[in-house]
Short mmCIF file of N, CA and C in Angstrom, two decimals:
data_model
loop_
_atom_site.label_atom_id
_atom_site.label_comp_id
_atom_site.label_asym_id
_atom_site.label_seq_id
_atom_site.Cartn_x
_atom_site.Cartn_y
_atom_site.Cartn_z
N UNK A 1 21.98 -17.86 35.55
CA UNK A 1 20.92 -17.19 34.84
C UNK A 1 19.58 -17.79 35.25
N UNK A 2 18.37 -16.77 35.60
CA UNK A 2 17.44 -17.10 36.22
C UNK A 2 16.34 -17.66 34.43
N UNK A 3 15.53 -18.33 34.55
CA UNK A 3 15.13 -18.88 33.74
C UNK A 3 13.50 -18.30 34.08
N UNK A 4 12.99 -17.64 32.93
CA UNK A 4 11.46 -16.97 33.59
C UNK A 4 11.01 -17.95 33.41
N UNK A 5 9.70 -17.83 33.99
CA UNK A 5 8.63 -19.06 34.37
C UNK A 5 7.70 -18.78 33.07
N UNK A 6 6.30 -19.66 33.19
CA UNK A 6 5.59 -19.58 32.32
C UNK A 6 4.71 -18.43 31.77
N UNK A 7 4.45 -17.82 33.22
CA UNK A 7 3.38 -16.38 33.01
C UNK A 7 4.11 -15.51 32.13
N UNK A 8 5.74 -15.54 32.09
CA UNK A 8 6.35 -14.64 31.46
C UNK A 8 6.44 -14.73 30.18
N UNK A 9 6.21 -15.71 29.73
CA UNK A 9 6.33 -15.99 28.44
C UNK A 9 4.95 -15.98 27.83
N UNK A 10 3.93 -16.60 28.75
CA UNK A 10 2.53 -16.20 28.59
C UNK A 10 2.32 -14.78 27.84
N UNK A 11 2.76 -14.08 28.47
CA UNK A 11 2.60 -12.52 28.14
C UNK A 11 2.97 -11.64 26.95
N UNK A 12 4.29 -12.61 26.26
CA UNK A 12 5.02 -12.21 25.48
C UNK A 12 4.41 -12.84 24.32
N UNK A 13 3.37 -13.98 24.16
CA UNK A 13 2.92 -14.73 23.66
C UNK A 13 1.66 -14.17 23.34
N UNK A 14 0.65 -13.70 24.18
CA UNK A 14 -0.28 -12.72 23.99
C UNK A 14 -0.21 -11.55 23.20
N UNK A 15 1.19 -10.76 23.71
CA UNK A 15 1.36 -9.66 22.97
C UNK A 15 2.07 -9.64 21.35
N UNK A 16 2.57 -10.96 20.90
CA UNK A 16 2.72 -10.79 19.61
C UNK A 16 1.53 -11.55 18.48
N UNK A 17 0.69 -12.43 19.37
CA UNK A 17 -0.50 -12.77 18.92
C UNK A 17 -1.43 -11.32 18.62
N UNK A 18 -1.62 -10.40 19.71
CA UNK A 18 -1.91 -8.75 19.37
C UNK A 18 -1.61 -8.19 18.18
N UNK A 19 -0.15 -8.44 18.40
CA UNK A 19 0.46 -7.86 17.12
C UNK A 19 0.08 -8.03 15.25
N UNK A 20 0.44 -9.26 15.30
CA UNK A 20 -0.05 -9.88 14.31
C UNK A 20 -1.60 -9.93 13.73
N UNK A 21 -2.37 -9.61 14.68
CA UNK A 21 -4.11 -9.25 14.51
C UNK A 21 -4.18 -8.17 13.99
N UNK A 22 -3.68 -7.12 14.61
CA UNK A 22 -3.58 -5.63 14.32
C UNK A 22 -2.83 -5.36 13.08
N UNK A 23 -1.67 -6.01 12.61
CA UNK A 23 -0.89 -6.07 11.76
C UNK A 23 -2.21 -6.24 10.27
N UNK A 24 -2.72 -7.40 10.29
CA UNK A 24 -3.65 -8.00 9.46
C UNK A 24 -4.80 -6.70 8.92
N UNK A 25 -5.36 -6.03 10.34
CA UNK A 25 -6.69 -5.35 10.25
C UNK A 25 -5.78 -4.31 9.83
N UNK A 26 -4.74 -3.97 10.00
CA UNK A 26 -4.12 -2.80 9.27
C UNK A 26 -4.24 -3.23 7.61
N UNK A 27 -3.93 -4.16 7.30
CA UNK A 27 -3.48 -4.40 5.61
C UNK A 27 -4.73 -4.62 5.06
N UNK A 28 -5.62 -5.02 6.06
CA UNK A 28 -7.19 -5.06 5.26
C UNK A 28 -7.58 -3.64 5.04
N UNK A 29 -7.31 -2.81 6.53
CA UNK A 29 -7.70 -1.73 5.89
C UNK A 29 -7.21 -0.72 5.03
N UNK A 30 -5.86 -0.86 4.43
CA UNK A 30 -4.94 -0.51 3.80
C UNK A 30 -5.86 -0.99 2.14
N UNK A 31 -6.24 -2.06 1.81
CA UNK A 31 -6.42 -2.89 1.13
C UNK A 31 -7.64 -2.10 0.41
N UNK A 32 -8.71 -1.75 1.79
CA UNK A 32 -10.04 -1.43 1.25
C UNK A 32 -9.74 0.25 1.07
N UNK A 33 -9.25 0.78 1.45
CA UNK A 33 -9.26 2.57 1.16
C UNK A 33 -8.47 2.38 0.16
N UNK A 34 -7.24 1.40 -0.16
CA UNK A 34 -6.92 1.67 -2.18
C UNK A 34 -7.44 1.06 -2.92
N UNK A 35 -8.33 0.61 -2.35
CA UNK A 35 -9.12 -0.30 -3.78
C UNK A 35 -10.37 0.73 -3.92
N UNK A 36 -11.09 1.56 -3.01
CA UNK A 36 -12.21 2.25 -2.97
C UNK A 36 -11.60 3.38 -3.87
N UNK A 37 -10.34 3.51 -3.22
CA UNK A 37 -10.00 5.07 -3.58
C UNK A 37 -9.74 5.41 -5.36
N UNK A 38 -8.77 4.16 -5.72
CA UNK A 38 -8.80 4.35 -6.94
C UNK A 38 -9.65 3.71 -7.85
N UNK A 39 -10.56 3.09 -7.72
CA UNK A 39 -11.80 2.54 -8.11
C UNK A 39 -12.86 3.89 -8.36
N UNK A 40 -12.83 4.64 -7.54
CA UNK A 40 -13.61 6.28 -7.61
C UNK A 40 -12.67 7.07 -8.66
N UNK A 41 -11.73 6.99 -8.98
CA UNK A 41 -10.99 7.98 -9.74
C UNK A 41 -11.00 7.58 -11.32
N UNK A 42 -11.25 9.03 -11.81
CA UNK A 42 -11.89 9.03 -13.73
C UNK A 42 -10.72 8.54 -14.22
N UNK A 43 -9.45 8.74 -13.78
CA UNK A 43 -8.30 8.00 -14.46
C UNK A 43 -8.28 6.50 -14.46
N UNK A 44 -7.77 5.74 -15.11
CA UNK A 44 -7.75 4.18 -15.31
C UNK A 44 -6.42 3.86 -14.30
N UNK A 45 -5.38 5.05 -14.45
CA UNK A 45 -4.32 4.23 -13.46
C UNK A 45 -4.02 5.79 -12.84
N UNK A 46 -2.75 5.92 -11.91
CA UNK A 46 -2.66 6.79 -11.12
C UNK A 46 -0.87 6.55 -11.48
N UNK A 47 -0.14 7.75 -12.02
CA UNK A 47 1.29 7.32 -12.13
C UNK A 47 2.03 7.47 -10.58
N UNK A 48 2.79 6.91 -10.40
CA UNK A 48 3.58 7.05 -9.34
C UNK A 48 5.19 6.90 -9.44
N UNK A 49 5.87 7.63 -8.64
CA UNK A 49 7.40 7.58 -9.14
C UNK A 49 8.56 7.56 -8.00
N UNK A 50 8.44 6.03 -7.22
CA UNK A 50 8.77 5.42 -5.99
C UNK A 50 9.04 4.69 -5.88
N UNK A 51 9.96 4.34 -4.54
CA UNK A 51 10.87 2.72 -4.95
C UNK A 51 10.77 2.44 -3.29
N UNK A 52 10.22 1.05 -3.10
CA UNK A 52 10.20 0.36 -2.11
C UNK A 52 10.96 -0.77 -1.90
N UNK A 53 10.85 -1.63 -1.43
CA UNK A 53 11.78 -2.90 -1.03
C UNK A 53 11.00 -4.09 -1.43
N UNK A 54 11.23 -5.11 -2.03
CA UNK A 54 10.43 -5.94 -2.52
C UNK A 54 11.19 -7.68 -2.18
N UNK A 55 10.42 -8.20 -1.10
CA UNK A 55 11.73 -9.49 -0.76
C UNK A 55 11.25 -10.73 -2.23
N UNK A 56 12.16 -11.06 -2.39
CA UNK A 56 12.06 -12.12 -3.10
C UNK A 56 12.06 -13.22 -3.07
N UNK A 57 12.38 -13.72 -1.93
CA UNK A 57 12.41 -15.10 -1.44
C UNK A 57 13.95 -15.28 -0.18
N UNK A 58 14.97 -14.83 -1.23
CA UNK A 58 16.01 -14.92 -0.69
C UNK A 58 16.80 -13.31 -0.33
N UNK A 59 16.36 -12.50 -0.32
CA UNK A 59 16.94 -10.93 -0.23
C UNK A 59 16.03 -9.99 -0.16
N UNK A 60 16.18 -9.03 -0.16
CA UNK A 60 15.51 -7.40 -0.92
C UNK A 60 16.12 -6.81 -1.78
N UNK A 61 15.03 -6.35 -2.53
CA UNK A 61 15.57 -5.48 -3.74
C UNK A 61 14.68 -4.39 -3.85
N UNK A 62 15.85 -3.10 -4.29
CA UNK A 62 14.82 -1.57 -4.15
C UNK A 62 14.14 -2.22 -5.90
N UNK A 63 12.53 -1.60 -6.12
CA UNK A 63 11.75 -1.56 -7.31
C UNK A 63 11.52 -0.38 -7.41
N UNK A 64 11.11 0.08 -8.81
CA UNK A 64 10.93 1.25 -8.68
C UNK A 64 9.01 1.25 -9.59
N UNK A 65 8.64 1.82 -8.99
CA UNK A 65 6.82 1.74 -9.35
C UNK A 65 6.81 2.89 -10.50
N UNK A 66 6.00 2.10 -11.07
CA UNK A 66 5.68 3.08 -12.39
C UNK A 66 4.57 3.55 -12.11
N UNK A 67 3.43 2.93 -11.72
CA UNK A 67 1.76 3.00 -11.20
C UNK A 67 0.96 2.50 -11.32
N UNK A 68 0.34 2.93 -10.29
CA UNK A 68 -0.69 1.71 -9.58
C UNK A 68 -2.78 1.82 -10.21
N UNK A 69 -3.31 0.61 -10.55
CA UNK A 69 -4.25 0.75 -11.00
C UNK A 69 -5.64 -0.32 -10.07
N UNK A 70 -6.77 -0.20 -10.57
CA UNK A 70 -7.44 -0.98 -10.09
C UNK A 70 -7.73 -1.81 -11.16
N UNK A 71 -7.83 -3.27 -11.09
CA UNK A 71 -8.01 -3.95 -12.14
C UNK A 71 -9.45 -4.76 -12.21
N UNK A 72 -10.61 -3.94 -12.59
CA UNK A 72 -12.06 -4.17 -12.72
C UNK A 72 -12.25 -5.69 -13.15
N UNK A 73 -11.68 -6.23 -13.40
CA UNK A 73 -12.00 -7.64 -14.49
C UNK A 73 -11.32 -8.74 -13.42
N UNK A 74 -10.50 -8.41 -12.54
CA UNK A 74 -9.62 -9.31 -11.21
C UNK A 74 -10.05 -9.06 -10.34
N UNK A 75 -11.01 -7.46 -9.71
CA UNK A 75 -11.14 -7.28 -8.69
C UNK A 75 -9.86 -7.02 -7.99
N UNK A 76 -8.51 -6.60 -7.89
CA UNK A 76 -7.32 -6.26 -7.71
C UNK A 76 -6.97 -5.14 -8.02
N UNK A 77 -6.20 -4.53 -7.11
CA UNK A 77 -4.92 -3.48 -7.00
C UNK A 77 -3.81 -4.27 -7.74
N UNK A 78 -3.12 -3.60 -8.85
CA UNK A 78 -2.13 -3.90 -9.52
C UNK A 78 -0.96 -2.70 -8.97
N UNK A 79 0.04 -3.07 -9.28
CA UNK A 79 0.70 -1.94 -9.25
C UNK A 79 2.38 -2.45 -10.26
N UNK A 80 3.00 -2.05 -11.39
CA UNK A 80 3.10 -1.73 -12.21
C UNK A 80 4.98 -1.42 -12.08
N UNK A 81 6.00 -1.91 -12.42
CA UNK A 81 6.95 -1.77 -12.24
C UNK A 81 8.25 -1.43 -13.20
N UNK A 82 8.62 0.42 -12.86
CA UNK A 82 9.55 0.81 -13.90
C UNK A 82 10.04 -0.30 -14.89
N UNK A 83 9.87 -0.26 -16.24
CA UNK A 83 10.88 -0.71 -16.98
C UNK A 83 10.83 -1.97 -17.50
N UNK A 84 9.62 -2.85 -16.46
CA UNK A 84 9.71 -4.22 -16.76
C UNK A 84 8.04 -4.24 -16.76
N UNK A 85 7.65 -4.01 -17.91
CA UNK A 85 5.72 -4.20 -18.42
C UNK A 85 5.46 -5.35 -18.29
N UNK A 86 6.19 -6.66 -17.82
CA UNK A 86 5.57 -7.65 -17.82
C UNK A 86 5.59 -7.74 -16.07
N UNK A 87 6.27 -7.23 -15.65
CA UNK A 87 5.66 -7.41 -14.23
C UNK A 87 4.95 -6.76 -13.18
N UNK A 88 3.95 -7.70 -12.49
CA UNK A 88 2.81 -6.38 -12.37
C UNK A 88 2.51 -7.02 -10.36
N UNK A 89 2.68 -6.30 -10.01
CA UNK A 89 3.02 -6.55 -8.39
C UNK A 89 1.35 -6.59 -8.07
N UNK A 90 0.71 -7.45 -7.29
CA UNK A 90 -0.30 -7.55 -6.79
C UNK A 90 -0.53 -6.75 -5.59
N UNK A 91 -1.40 -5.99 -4.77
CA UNK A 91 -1.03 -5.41 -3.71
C UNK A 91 -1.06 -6.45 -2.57
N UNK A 92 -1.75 -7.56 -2.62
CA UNK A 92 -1.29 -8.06 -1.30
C UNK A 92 0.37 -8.48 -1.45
N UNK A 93 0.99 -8.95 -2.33
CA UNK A 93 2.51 -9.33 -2.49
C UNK A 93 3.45 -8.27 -2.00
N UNK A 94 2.98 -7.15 -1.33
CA UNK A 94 4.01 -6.19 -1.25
C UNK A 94 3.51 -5.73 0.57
N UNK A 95 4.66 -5.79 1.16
CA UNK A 95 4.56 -5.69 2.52
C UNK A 95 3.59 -4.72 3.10
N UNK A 96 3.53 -4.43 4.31
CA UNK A 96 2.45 -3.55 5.06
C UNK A 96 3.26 -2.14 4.72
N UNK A 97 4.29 -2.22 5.70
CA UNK A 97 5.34 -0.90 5.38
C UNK A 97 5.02 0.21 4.38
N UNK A 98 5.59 -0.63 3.21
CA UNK A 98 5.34 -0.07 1.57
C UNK A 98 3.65 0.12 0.92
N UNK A 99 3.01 -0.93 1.47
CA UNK A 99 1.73 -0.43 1.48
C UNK A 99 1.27 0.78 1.93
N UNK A 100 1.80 1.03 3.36
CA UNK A 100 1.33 2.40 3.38
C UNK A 100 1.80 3.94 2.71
N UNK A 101 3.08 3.45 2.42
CA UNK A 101 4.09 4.44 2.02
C UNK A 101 3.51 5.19 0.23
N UNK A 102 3.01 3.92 -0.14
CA UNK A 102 2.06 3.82 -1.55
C UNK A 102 0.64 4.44 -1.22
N UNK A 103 0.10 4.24 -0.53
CA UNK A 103 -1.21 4.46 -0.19
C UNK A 103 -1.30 6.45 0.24
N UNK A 104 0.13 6.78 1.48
CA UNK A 104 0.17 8.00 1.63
C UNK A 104 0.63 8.30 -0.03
N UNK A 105 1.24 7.79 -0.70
CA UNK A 105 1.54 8.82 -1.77
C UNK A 105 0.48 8.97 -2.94
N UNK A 106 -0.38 8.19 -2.98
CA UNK A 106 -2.05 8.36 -3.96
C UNK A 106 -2.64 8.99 -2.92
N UNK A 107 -2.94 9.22 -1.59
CA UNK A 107 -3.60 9.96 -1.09
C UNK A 107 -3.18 12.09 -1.45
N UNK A 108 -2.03 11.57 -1.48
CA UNK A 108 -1.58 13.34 -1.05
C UNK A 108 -1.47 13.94 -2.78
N UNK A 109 -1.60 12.60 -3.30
CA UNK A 109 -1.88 13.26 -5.27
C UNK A 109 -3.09 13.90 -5.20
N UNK A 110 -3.76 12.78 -4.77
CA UNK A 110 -5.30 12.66 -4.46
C UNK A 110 -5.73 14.48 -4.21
N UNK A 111 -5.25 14.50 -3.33
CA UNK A 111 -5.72 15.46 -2.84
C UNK A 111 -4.89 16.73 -3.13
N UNK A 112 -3.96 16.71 -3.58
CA UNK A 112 -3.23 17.86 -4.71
C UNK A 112 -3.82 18.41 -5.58
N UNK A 113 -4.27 17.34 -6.35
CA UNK A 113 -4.78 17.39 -7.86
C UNK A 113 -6.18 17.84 -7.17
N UNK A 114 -7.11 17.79 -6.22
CA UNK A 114 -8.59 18.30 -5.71
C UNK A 114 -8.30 19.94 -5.30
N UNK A 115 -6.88 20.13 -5.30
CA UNK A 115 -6.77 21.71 -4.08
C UNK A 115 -6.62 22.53 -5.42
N UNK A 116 -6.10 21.56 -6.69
CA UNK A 116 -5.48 21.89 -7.68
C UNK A 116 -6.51 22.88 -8.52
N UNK A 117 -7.75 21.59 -8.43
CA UNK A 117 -8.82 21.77 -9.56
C UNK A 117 -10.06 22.86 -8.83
N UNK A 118 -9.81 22.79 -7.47
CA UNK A 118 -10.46 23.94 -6.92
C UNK A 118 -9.81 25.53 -7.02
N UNK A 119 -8.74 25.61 -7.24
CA UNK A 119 -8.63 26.78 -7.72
C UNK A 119 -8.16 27.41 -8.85
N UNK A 120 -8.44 26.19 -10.02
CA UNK A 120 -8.27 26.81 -11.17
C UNK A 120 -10.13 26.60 -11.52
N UNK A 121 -10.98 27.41 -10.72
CA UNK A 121 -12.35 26.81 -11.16
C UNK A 121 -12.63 25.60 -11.70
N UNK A 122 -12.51 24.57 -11.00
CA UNK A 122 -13.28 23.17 -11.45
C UNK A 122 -12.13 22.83 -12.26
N UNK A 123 -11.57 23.26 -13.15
CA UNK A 123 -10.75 22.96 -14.27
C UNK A 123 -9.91 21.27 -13.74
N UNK A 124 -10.63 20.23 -14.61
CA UNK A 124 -10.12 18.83 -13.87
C UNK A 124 -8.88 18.42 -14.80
N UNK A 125 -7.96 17.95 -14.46
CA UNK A 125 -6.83 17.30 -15.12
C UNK A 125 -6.64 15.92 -14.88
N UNK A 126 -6.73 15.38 -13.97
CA UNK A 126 -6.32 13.69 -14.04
C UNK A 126 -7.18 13.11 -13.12
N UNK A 127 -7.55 12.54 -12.01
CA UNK A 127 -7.53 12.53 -11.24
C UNK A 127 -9.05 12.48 -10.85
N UNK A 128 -9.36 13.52 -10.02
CA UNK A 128 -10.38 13.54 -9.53
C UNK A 128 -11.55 14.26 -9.85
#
């Protein structure tokens, strides 16, 4: 077995240093469009009814989200977990993955509830 040299590993070394940058500027920007987004919305929280993967140290476990709020007094994204009111998931504590998976699903309310209220004349219900 031929043993690669240094450039080769050089490369592989570069490209997950890439990774990991991009990874980051993704969750920041993940971070700032749900904190803007529901920070703009007349509702106090946004319900949601979804289950992601949540590691715990030693495993994964499916959670199931009750919904997600902005918390004015922390400066934080909370987000809110079926069944158990005392536990309240921070958004950085919850992976990139599920971040976005959360983020597409307040976006496409988001914008449900706007297609919603535009054609019942203005008529607003939750939301926006």
């Amino acid at each position: 077995m031929k043993i690669p040299d240094k450039e080769f590993y050089a490369e592989f070394n570069e490209m997950i240093i890439d990774i990991g940058s991009r990874m980051f500027d993704l969750q920041i920007l993940q971070g700032k469009y749900i904190t803007d987004l529901l920070s703009s919305l007349s509702a106090d929280h946004m319900e949601l009814d979804m289950n992601i993967p949540l590691y715990n140290g030693d495993s994964y476990s499916t959670v199931h989200l009750e919904s997600i709020y902005y918390d004015n007094e922390d400066d934080m994204v909370k987000v809110a977990i079926a069944g158990k009111k005392e536990m309240i998931l921070l958004w950085s504590d919850i992976d990139v993955a599920s971040q976005n998976e959360i983020l597409q699903t307040v976006h496409f309310n988001c914008m449900s509830e706007k297609s919603f209220n535009d054609l019942n004349d203005g008529e607003k219900r939750y939301y926006v």
